[in-house]
């Protein structure tokens, strides 16, 4: 790949002159400019975005790093990020880390080398030193959905604990006498906070014990397998709070497969508010996260930080909403 030096040599000018033509800053006479541009074309020269970045030029590009693009929650989040970015004339590089720490780290390094202007990261594995290195490189970062503790950067998340309270209280209000929880992976703090919220409510009841909690991996298969285990250990459960909607879909599949009447024998409530919950039979009651608002707010804050309009870091916790549908409508 040709460099700025190769262009200078072919054009018979200094590197500084090529840089002035490249960055359109400083005087270059017309003939010299034409000679330099011709040399760039001859060499198929691609300007190094980091060099441009260092020259104070913005790439007008942000990166969104998501953990699992096969989960409908994240494309709904990405939709908001892209809409707000485009409105501000920014492009978006979308990266899928598969919840893998090394893959996530490699994407962050690649984005930094490409001179990205800022990053929105949905993660639970990003390390404090990675965030610090980005700050030292003057690259703003916003942590979205899964904030990490003691990280000195802006975070945007939903009220997971309050949402779990609302789910369990709703199941109690419709008459459930023994409520289980299917949790996401415990290393993800959204899953952990929802478990905390569940336990804060049910721990007051004598029927509660830890066998009522099974981990479901935040996916459909995991939710179904967790439901299988719960029906074996606690065949008398009549309420389920699942930590996200994909696990709820899996649990519902297992309940119906086992001949259970939903909600008559077992009522179930999910978390996220993805569109799929409207298309099951019965339709699923869920705790809807403000997915679009979270993505839009994270992008707006990041772009204002890139433009230098916002310097302080803040944590934004957005309210969630109980959406009641037939999977808990026992009155049917
Ligand atoms: O469904 C994916 C889950 O991971 C969501 O609940 C979201 O909050 C993220 O943490």
PDB file of N, CA and C in Angstrom, residues 166-258:
ATOM      1  N   UNK A 166     -41.556  -5.255  39.208  1.00  0.00           N
ATOM      2  CA  UNK A 166     -42.874  -5.109  38.561  1.00  0.00           C
ATOM      3  C   UNK A 166     -43.368  -6.457  38.030  1.00  0.00           C
ATOM      4  N   UNK A 167     -42.450  -7.247  37.473  1.00  0.00           N
ATOM      5  CA  UNK A 167     -42.835  -8.560  36.910  1.00  0.00           C
ATOM      6  C   UNK A 167     -43.343  -9.481  38.008  1.00  0.00           C
ATOM      7  N   UNK A 168     -42.580  -9.568  39.096  1.00  0.00           N
ATOM      8  CA  UNK A 168     -42.938 -10.509  40.175  1.00  0.00           C
ATOM      9  C   UNK A 168     -44.202 -10.046  40.882  1.00  0.00           C
ATOM     10  N   UNK A 169     -44.320  -8.737  41.118  1.00  0.00           N
ATOM     11  CA  UNK A 169     -45.533  -8.209  41.780  1.00  0.00           C
ATOM     12  C   UNK A 169     -46.768  -8.493  40.923  1.00  0.00           C
ATOM     13  N   UNK A 170     -46.603  -8.376  39.600  1.00  0.00           N
ATOM     14  CA  UNK A 170     -47.741  -8.656  38.705  1.00  0.00           C
ATOM     15  C   UNK A 170     -48.160 -10.124  38.826  1.00  0.00           C
ATOM     16  N   UNK A 171     -47.183 -11.028  38.851  1.00  0.00           N
ATOM     17  CA  UNK A 171     -47.500 -12.461  38.976  1.00  0.00           C
ATOM     18  C   UNK A 171     -48.186 -12.738  40.322  1.00  0.00           C
ATOM     19  N   UNK A 172     -47.740 -12.077  41.362  1.00  0.00           N
ATOM     20  CA  UNK A 172     -48.383 -12.248  42.676  1.00  0.00           C
ATOM     21  C   UNK A 172     -49.820 -11.705  42.631  1.00  0.00           C
ATOM     22  N   UNK A 173     -49.983 -10.554  41.994  1.00  0.00           N
ATOM     23  CA  UNK A 173     -51.321  -9.921  41.942  1.00  0.00           C
ATOM     24  C   UNK A 173     -52.335 -10.787  41.194  1.00  0.00           C
ATOM     25  N   UNK A 174     -51.876 -11.554  40.206  1.00  0.00           N
ATOM     26  CA  UNK A 174     -52.849 -12.400  39.468  1.00  0.00           C
ATOM     27  C   UNK A 174     -53.072 -13.730  40.187  1.00  0.00           C
ATOM     28  N   UNK A 175     -52.411 -13.892  41.369  1.00  0.00           N
ATOM     29  CA  UNK A 175     -52.700 -15.060  42.195  1.00  0.00           C
ATOM     30  C   UNK A 175     -51.669 -16.162  42.179  1.00  0.00           C
ATOM     31  N   UNK A 176     -50.490 -15.945  41.561  1.00  0.00           N
ATOM     32  CA  UNK A 176     -49.455 -16.997  41.575  1.00  0.00           C
ATOM     33  C   UNK A 176     -48.996 -17.248  43.013  1.00  0.00           C
ATOM     34  N   UNK A 177     -48.820 -18.567  43.327  1.00  0.00           N
ATOM     35  CA  UNK A 177     -48.471 -18.926  44.695  1.00  0.00           C
ATOM     36  C   UNK A 177     -47.012 -19.374  44.826  1.00  0.00           C
ATOM     37  N   UNK A 178     -46.366 -19.669  43.677  1.00  0.00           N
ATOM     38  CA  UNK A 178     -44.965 -20.117  43.734  1.00  0.00           C
ATOM     39  C   UNK A 178     -44.305 -19.719  42.415  1.00  0.00           C
ATOM     40  N   UNK A 179     -43.425 -18.734  42.486  1.00  0.00           N
ATOM     41  CA  UNK A 179     -42.865 -18.110  41.276  1.00  0.00           C
ATOM     42  C   UNK A 179     -41.382 -18.447  41.123  1.00  0.00           C
ATOM     43  N   UNK A 180     -41.023 -18.956  39.931  1.00  0.00           N
ATOM     44  CA  UNK A 180     -39.615 -19.285  39.644  1.00  0.00           C
ATOM     45  C   UNK A 180     -39.010 -18.195  38.761  1.00  0.00           C
ATOM     46  N   UNK A 181     -37.669 -18.208  38.675  1.00  0.00           N
ATOM     47  CA  UNK A 181     -36.973 -17.229  37.827  1.00  0.00           C
ATOM     48  C   UNK A 181     -36.004 -17.951  36.899  1.00  0.00           C
ATOM     49  N   UNK A 182     -36.107 -17.632  35.610  1.00  0.00           N
ATOM     50  CA  UNK A 182     -35.107 -18.121  34.644  1.00  0.00           C
ATOM     51  C   UNK A 182     -34.184 -16.941  34.367  1.00  0.00           C
ATOM     52  N   UNK A 183     -32.933 -17.061  34.793  1.00  0.00           N
ATOM     53  CA  UNK A 183     -32.029 -15.896  34.701  1.00  0.00           C
ATOM     54  C   UNK A 183     -31.135 -15.981  33.473  1.00  0.00           C
ATOM     55  N   UNK A 184     -30.588 -14.823  33.103  1.00  0.00           N
ATOM     56  CA  UNK A 184     -29.544 -14.805  32.071  1.00  0.00           C
ATOM     57  C   UNK A 184     -28.212 -15.185  32.702  1.00  0.00           C
ATOM     58  N   UNK A 185     -27.130 -15.114  31.914  1.00  0.00           N
ATOM     59  CA  UNK A 185     -25.789 -15.473  32.431  1.00  0.00           C
ATOM     60  C   UNK A 185     -25.383 -14.532  33.559  1.00  0.00           C
ATOM     61  N   UNK A 186     -24.917 -15.077  34.665  1.00  0.00           N
ATOM     62  CA  UNK A 186     -24.643 -14.253  35.848  1.00  0.00           C
ATOM     63  C   UNK A 186     -23.470 -13.289  35.661  1.00  0.00           C
ATOM     64  N   UNK A 187     -22.658 -13.486  34.612  1.00  0.00           N
ATOM     65  CA  UNK A 187     -21.563 -12.512  34.410  1.00  0.00           C
ATOM     66  C   UNK A 187     -22.066 -11.241  33.722  1.00  0.00           C
ATOM     67  N   UNK A 188     -23.334 -11.243  33.326  1.00  0.00           N
ATOM     68  CA  UNK A 188     -23.892 -10.042  32.681  1.00  0.00           C
ATOM     69  C   UNK A 188     -24.699  -9.278  33.719  1.00  0.00           C
ATOM     70  N   UNK A 189     -24.389  -8.012  33.910  1.00  0.00           N
ATOM     71  CA  UNK A 189     -25.030  -7.369  35.045  1.00  0.00           C
ATOM     72  C   UNK A 189     -26.500  -7.075  34.823  1.00  0.00           C
ATOM     73  N   UNK A 190     -26.975  -7.084  33.580  1.00  0.00           N
ATOM     74  CA  UNK A 190     -28.429  -6.953  33.391  1.00  0.00           C
ATOM     75  C   UNK A 190     -29.125  -8.187  33.950  1.00  0.00           C
ATOM     76  N   UNK A 191     -28.552  -9.350  33.700  1.00  0.00           N
ATOM     77  CA  UNK A 191     -29.140 -10.596  34.236  1.00  0.00           C
ATOM     78  C   UNK A 191     -29.062 -10.590  35.758  1.00  0.00           C
ATOM     79  N   UNK A 192     -27.910 -10.167  36.269  1.00  0.00           N
ATOM     80  CA  UNK A 192     -27.709 -10.175  37.730  1.00  0.00           C
ATOM     81  C   UNK A 192     -28.690  -9.227  38.417  1.00  0.00           C
ATOM     82  N   UNK A 193     -28.858  -8.027  37.861  1.00  0.00           N
ATOM     83  CA  UNK A 193     -29.775  -7.051  38.483  1.00  0.00           C
ATOM     84  C   UNK A 193     -31.217  -7.557  38.482  1.00  0.00           C
ATOM     85  N   UNK A 194     -31.613  -8.292  37.428  1.00  0.00           N
ATOM     86  CA  UNK A 194     -32.993  -8.802  37.390  1.00  0.00           C
ATOM     87  C   UNK A 194     -33.175  -9.921  38.414  1.00  0.00           C
ATOM     88  N   UNK A 195     -32.125 -10.721  38.611  1.00  0.00           N
ATOM     89  CA  UNK A 195     -32.172 -11.754  39.650  1.00  0.00           C
ATOM     90  C   UNK A 195     -32.298 -11.092  41.023  1.00  0.00           C
ATOM     91  N   UNK A 196     -31.534 -10.042  41.235  1.00  0.00           N
ATOM     92  CA  UNK A 196     -31.597  -9.306  42.515  1.00  0.00           C
ATOM     93  C   UNK A 196     -33.026  -8.811  42.755  1.00  0.00           C
ATOM     94  N   UNK A 197     -33.611  -8.229  41.715  1.00  0.00           N
ATOM     95  CA  UNK A 197     -34.981  -7.692  41.847  1.00  0.00           C
ATOM     96  C   UNK A 197     -35.974  -8.792  42.165  1.00  0.00           C
ATOM     97  N   UNK A 198     -35.819  -9.954  41.500  1.00  0.00           N
ATOM     98  CA  UNK A 198     -36.711 -11.110  41.761  1.00  0.00           C
ATOM     99  C   UNK A 198     -36.579 -11.535  43.223  1.00  0.00           C
ATOM    100  N   UNK A 199     -35.334 -11.727  43.675  1.00  0.00           N
ATOM    101  CA  UNK A 199     -35.110 -12.238  45.042  1.00  0.00           C
ATOM    102  C   UNK A 199     -35.572 -11.230  46.090  1.00  0.00           C
ATOM    103  N   UNK A 200     -35.455  -9.949  45.809  1.00  0.00           N
ATOM    104  CA  UNK A 200     -35.888  -8.935  46.799  1.00  0.00           C
ATOM    105  C   UNK A 200     -37.369  -9.075  47.104  1.00  0.00           C
ATOM    106  N   UNK A 201     -38.143  -9.570  46.140  1.00  0.00           N
ATOM    107  CA  UNK A 201     -39.587  -9.717  46.369  1.00  0.00           C
ATOM    108  C   UNK A 201     -39.911 -11.103  46.936  1.00  0.00           C
ATOM    109  N   UNK A 202     -39.376 -12.161  46.311  1.00  0.00           N
ATOM    110  CA  UNK A 202     -39.832 -13.519  46.694  1.00  0.00           C
ATOM    111  C   UNK A 202     -39.193 -14.014  47.992  1.00  0.00           C
ATOM    112  N   UNK A 203     -38.066 -13.434  48.382  1.00  0.00           N
ATOM    113  CA  UNK A 203     -37.364 -13.982  49.567  1.00  0.00           C
ATOM    114  C   UNK A 203     -38.205 -13.833  50.838  1.00  0.00           C
ATOM    115  N   UNK A 204     -39.273 -13.009  50.771  1.00  0.00           N
ATOM    116  CA  UNK A 204     -40.123 -12.842  51.976  1.00  0.00           C
ATOM    117  C   UNK A 204     -41.073 -14.033  52.158  1.00  0.00           C
ATOM    118  N   UNK A 205     -41.200 -14.893  51.130  1.00  0.00           N
ATOM    119  CA  UNK A 205     -42.190 -15.976  51.202  1.00  0.00           C
ATOM    120  C   UNK A 205     -41.554 -17.288  51.653  1.00  0.00           C
ATOM    121  N   UNK A 206     -42.286 -18.080  52.453  1.00  0.00           N
ATOM    122  CA  UNK A 206     -41.691 -19.333  52.972  1.00  0.00           C
ATOM    123  C   UNK A 206     -41.498 -20.341  51.837  1.00  0.00           C
ATOM    124  N   UNK A 207     -42.249 -20.191  50.726  1.00  0.00           N
ATOM    125  CA  UNK A 207     -42.084 -21.179  49.638  1.00  0.00           C
ATOM    126  C   UNK A 207     -40.785 -20.967  48.841  1.00  0.00           C
ATOM    127  N   UNK A 208     -40.143 -19.776  49.052  1.00  0.00           N
ATOM    128  CA  UNK A 208     -38.962 -19.513  48.206  1.00  0.00           C
ATOM    129  C   UNK A 208     -37.752 -20.357  48.626  1.00  0.00           C
ATOM    130  N   UNK A 209     -37.074 -20.910  47.637  1.00  0.00           N
ATOM    131  CA  UNK A 209     -35.749 -21.524  47.862  1.00  0.00           C
ATOM    132  C   UNK A 209     -34.986 -21.445  46.548  1.00  0.00           C
ATOM    133  N   UNK A 210     -33.679 -21.623  46.585  1.00  0.00           N
ATOM    134  CA  UNK A 210     -32.826 -21.399  45.409  1.00  0.00           C
ATOM    135  C   UNK A 210     -33.097 -22.360  44.253  1.00  0.00           C
ATOM    136  N   UNK A 211     -33.824 -23.469  44.541  1.00  0.00           N
ATOM    137  CA  UNK A 211     -34.116 -24.391  43.417  1.00  0.00           C
ATOM    138  C   UNK A 211     -35.117 -23.756  42.444  1.00  0.00           C
ATOM    139  N   UNK A 212     -35.672 -22.604  42.856  1.00  0.00           N
ATOM    140  CA  UNK A 212     -36.623 -21.908  41.971  1.00  0.00           C
ATOM    141  C   UNK A 212     -35.906 -21.001  40.976  1.00  0.00           C
ATOM    142  N   UNK A 213     -34.557 -21.019  41.019  1.00  0.00           N
ATOM    143  CA  UNK A 213     -33.787 -20.180  40.089  1.00  0.00           C
ATOM    144  C   UNK A 213     -32.969 -21.088  39.168  1.00  0.00           C
ATOM    145  N   UNK A 214     -33.141 -20.937  37.882  1.00  0.00           N
ATOM    146  CA  UNK A 214     -32.344 -21.691  36.900  1.00  0.00           C
ATOM    147  C   UNK A 214     -31.792 -20.709  35.861  1.00  0.00           C
ATOM    148  N   UNK A 215     -30.557 -20.942  35.396  1.00  0.00           N
ATOM    149  CA  UNK A 215     -29.959 -20.032  34.421  1.00  0.00           C
ATOM    150  C   UNK A 215     -30.309 -20.496  32.989  1.00  0.00           C
ATOM    151  N   UNK A 216     -30.657 -19.545  32.144  1.00  0.00           N
ATOM    152  CA  UNK A 216     -31.120 -19.904  30.800  1.00  0.00           C
ATOM    153  C   UNK A 216     -30.326 -19.291  29.666  1.00  0.00           C
ATOM    154  N   UNK A 217     -29.176 -18.642  29.975  1.00  0.00           N
ATOM    155  CA  UNK A 217     -28.258 -18.238  28.901  1.00  0.00           C
ATOM    156  C   UNK A 217     -28.742 -17.112  28.000  1.00  0.00           C
ATOM    157  N   UNK A 218     -29.890 -16.482  28.334  1.00  0.00           N
ATOM    158  CA  UNK A 218     -30.419 -15.359  27.528  1.00  0.00           C
ATOM    159  C   UNK A 218     -30.810 -15.805  26.104  1.00  0.00           C
ATOM    160  N   UNK A 219     -30.969 -17.153  25.872  1.00  0.00           N
ATOM    161  CA  UNK A 219     -31.414 -17.565  24.532  1.00  0.00           C
ATOM    162  C   UNK A 219     -32.584 -18.553  24.633  1.00  0.00           C
ATOM    163  N   UNK A 220     -33.210 -18.847  23.483  1.00  0.00           N
ATOM    164  CA  UNK A 220     -34.446 -19.659  23.452  1.00  0.00           C
ATOM    165  C   UNK A 220     -34.178 -21.063  23.980  1.00  0.00           C
ATOM    166  N   UNK A 221     -33.111 -21.684  23.454  1.00  0.00           N
ATOM    167  CA  UNK A 221     -32.794 -23.069  23.865  1.00  0.00           C
ATOM    168  C   UNK A 221     -32.527 -23.148  25.367  1.00  0.00           C
ATOM    169  N   UNK A 222     -31.767 -22.180  25.849  1.00  0.00           N
ATOM    170  CA  UNK A 222     -31.443 -22.160  27.278  1.00  0.00           C
ATOM    171  C   UNK A 222     -32.681 -21.960  28.127  1.00  0.00           C
ATOM    172  N   UNK A 223     -33.612 -21.123  27.627  1.00  0.00           N
ATOM    173  CA  UNK A 223     -34.851 -20.894  28.366  1.00  0.00           C
ATOM    174  C   UNK A 223     -35.698 -22.151  28.437  1.00  0.00           C
ATOM    175  N   UNK A 224     -35.724 -22.911  27.323  1.00  0.00           N
ATOM    176  CA  UNK A 224     -36.522 -24.149  27.326  1.00  0.00           C
ATOM    177  C   UNK A 224     -35.914 -25.177  28.275  1.00  0.00           C
ATOM    178  N   UNK A 225     -34.592 -25.298  28.234  1.00  0.00           N
ATOM    179  CA  UNK A 225     -33.924 -26.294  29.102  1.00  0.00           C
ATOM    180  C   UNK A 225     -34.074 -25.920  30.577  1.00  0.00           C
ATOM    181  N   UNK A 226     -34.010 -24.633  30.875  1.00  0.00           N
ATOM    182  CA  UNK A 226     -34.194 -24.206  32.274  1.00  0.00           C
ATOM    183  C   UNK A 226     -35.614 -24.512  32.736  1.00  0.00           C
ATOM    184  N   UNK A 227     -36.571 -24.327  31.836  1.00  0.00           N
ATOM    185  CA  UNK A 227     -37.982 -24.614  32.173  1.00  0.00           C
ATOM    186  C   UNK A 227     -38.159 -26.102  32.451  1.00  0.00           C
ATOM    187  N   UNK A 228     -37.484 -26.937  31.644  1.00  0.00           N
ATOM    188  CA  UNK A 228     -37.529 -28.397  31.846  1.00  0.00           C
ATOM    189  C   UNK A 228     -37.058 -28.728  33.260  1.00  0.00           C
ATOM    190  N   UNK A 229     -35.908 -28.151  33.638  1.00  0.00           N
ATOM    191  CA  UNK A 229     -35.339 -28.446  34.964  1.00  0.00           C
ATOM    192  C   UNK A 229     -36.278 -27.964  36.066  1.00  0.00           C
ATOM    193  N   UNK A 230     -36.880 -26.798  35.876  1.00  0.00           N
ATOM    194  CA  UNK A 230     -37.774 -26.265  36.923  1.00  0.00           C
ATOM    195  C   UNK A 230     -39.008 -27.147  37.106  1.00  0.00           C
ATOM    196  N   UNK A 231     -39.529 -27.663  35.994  1.00  0.00           N
ATOM    197  CA  UNK A 231     -40.730 -28.523  36.116  1.00  0.00           C
ATOM    198  C   UNK A 231     -40.394 -29.846  36.811  1.00  0.00           C
ATOM    199  N   UNK A 232     -39.119 -30.267  36.695  1.00  0.00           N
ATOM    200  CA  UNK A 232     -38.712 -31.503  37.394  1.00  0.00           C
ATOM    201  C   UNK A 232     -38.531 -31.240  38.896  1.00  0.00           C
ATOM    202  N   UNK A 233     -37.879 -30.111  39.205  1.00  0.00           N
ATOM    203  CA  UNK A 233     -37.569 -29.853  40.634  1.00  0.00           C
ATOM    204  C   UNK A 233     -38.750 -29.224  41.389  1.00  0.00           C
ATOM    205  N   UNK A 234     -39.568 -28.465  40.632  1.00  0.00           N
ATOM    206  CA  UNK A 234     -40.699 -27.763  41.291  1.00  0.00           C
ATOM    207  C   UNK A 234     -41.958 -27.893  40.441  1.00  0.00           C
ATOM    208  N   UNK A 235     -42.525 -29.091  40.361  1.00  0.00           N
ATOM    209  CA  UNK A 235     -43.689 -29.307  39.477  1.00  0.00           C
ATOM    210  C   UNK A 235     -44.907 -28.453  39.844  1.00  0.00           C
ATOM    211  N   UNK A 236     -44.875 -27.861  41.057  1.00  0.00           N
ATOM    212  CA  UNK A 236     -46.057 -27.077  41.490  1.00  0.00           C
ATOM    213  C   UNK A 236     -45.900 -25.577  41.235  1.00  0.00           C
ATOM    214  N   UNK A 237     -44.881 -25.180  40.472  1.00  0.00           N
ATOM    215  CA  UNK A 237     -44.775 -23.729  40.204  1.00  0.00           C
ATOM    216  C   UNK A 237     -45.950 -23.280  39.332  1.00  0.00           C
ATOM    217  N   UNK A 238     -46.427 -22.063  39.636  1.00  0.00           N
ATOM    218  CA  UNK A 238     -47.544 -21.538  38.824  1.00  0.00           C
ATOM    219  C   UNK A 238     -47.246 -20.143  38.276  1.00  0.00           C
ATOM    220  N   UNK A 239     -45.966 -19.721  38.436  1.00  0.00           N
ATOM    221  CA  UNK A 239     -45.576 -18.425  37.858  1.00  0.00           C
ATOM    222  C   UNK A 239     -44.105 -18.447  37.474  1.00  0.00           C
ATOM    223  N   UNK A 240     -43.785 -17.847  36.332  1.00  0.00           N
ATOM    224  CA  UNK A 240     -42.378 -17.782  35.877  1.00  0.00           C
ATOM    225  C   UNK A 240     -42.056 -16.340  35.516  1.00  0.00           C
ATOM    226  N   UNK A 241     -40.925 -15.834  36.065  1.00  0.00           N
ATOM    227  CA  UNK A 241     -40.369 -14.556  35.567  1.00  0.00           C
ATOM    228  C   UNK A 241     -39.057 -14.899  34.865  1.00  0.00           C
ATOM    229  N   UNK A 242     -39.019 -14.647  33.541  1.00  0.00           N
ATOM    230  CA  UNK A 242     -37.793 -14.933  32.771  1.00  0.00           C
ATOM    231  C   UNK A 242     -37.052 -13.630  32.503  1.00  0.00           C
ATOM    232  N   UNK A 243     -35.714 -13.666  32.593  1.00  0.00           N
ATOM    233  CA  UNK A 243     -34.890 -12.456  32.533  1.00  0.00           C
ATOM    234  C   UNK A 243     -34.754 -11.818  31.169  1.00  0.00           C
ATOM    235  N   UNK A 244     -35.226 -12.495  30.102  1.00  0.00           N
ATOM    236  CA  UNK A 244     -35.355 -11.809  28.797  1.00  0.00           C
ATOM    237  C   UNK A 244     -36.365 -12.555  27.944  1.00  0.00           C
ATOM    238  N   UNK A 245     -36.795 -11.926  26.857  1.00  0.00           N
ATOM    239  CA  UNK A 245     -37.916 -12.488  26.078  1.00  0.00           C
ATOM    240  C   UNK A 245     -37.543 -13.764  25.332  1.00  0.00           C
ATOM    241  N   UNK A 246     -36.289 -13.894  24.888  1.00  0.00           N
ATOM    242  CA  UNK A 246     -35.927 -15.127  24.168  1.00  0.00           C
ATOM    243  C   UNK A 246     -36.064 -16.340  25.089  1.00  0.00           C
ATOM    244  N   UNK A 247     -35.620 -16.215  26.330  1.00  0.00           N
ATOM    245  CA  UNK A 247     -35.766 -17.347  27.266  1.00  0.00           C
ATOM    246  C   UNK A 247     -37.240 -17.615  27.539  1.00  0.00           C
ATOM    247  N   UNK A 248     -38.047 -16.545  27.543  1.00  0.00           N
ATOM    248  CA  UNK A 248     -39.492 -16.706  27.765  1.00  0.00           C
ATOM    249  C   UNK A 248     -40.109 -17.531  26.636  1.00  0.00           C
ATOM    250  N   UNK A 249     -39.667 -17.273  25.411  1.00  0.00           N
ATOM    251  CA  UNK A 249     -40.168 -18.048  24.257  1.00  0.00           C
ATOM    252  C   UNK A 249     -39.851 -19.532  24.437  1.00  0.00           C
ATOM    253  N   UNK A 250     -38.614 -19.810  24.883  1.00  0.00           N
ATOM    254  CA  UNK A 250     -38.213 -21.213  25.088  1.00  0.00           C
ATOM    255  C   UNK A 250     -39.004 -21.860  26.206  1.00  0.00           C
ATOM    256  N   UNK A 251     -39.199 -21.100  27.285  1.00  0.00           N
ATOM    257  CA  UNK A 251     -39.949 -21.638  28.437  1.00  0.00           C
ATOM    258  C   UNK A 251     -41.401 -21.905  28.048  1.00  0.00           C
ATOM    259  N   UNK A 252     -41.982 -20.996  27.265  1.00  0.00           N
ATOM    260  CA  UNK A 252     -43.380 -21.176  26.819  1.00  0.00           C
ATOM    261  C   UNK A 252     -43.503 -22.437  25.971  1.00  0.00           C
ATOM    262  N   UNK A 253     -42.527 -22.634  25.101  1.00  0.00           N
ATOM    263  CA  UNK A 253     -42.513 -23.834  24.236  1.00  0.00           C
ATOM    264  C   UNK A 253     -42.542 -25.092  25.111  1.00  0.00           C
ATOM    265  N   UNK A 254     -41.724 -25.107  26.147  1.00  0.00           N
ATOM    266  CA  UNK A 254     -41.647 -26.289  27.025  1.00  0.00           C
ATOM    267  C   UNK A 254     -42.942 -26.477  27.807  1.00  0.00           C
ATOM    268  N   UNK A 255     -43.506 -25.401  28.313  1.00  0.00           N
ATOM    269  CA  UNK A 255     -44.767 -25.495  29.083  1.00  0.00           C
ATOM    270  C   UNK A 255     -45.870 -26.090  28.211  1.00  0.00           C
ATOM    271  N   UNK A 256     -45.985 -25.603  26.981  1.00  0.00           N
ATOM    272  CA  UNK A 256     -47.038 -26.102  26.082  1.00  0.00           C
ATOM    273  C   UNK A 256     -46.739 -27.543  25.678  1.00  0.00           C
ATOM    274  N   UNK A 257     -45.449 -27.850  25.463  1.00  0.00           N
ATOM    275  CA  UNK A 257     -45.037 -29.217  25.111  1.00  0.00           C
ATOM    276  C   UNK A 257     -45.405 -30.198  26.228  1.00  0.00           C
ATOM    277  N   UNK A 258     -45.317 -29.712  27.472  1.00  0.00           N
ATOM    278  CA  UNK A 258     -45.626 -30.561  28.631  1.00  0.00           C
ATOM    279  C   UNK A 258     -47.126 -30.552  28.945  1.00  0.00           C
TER     280      UNK A 258
END
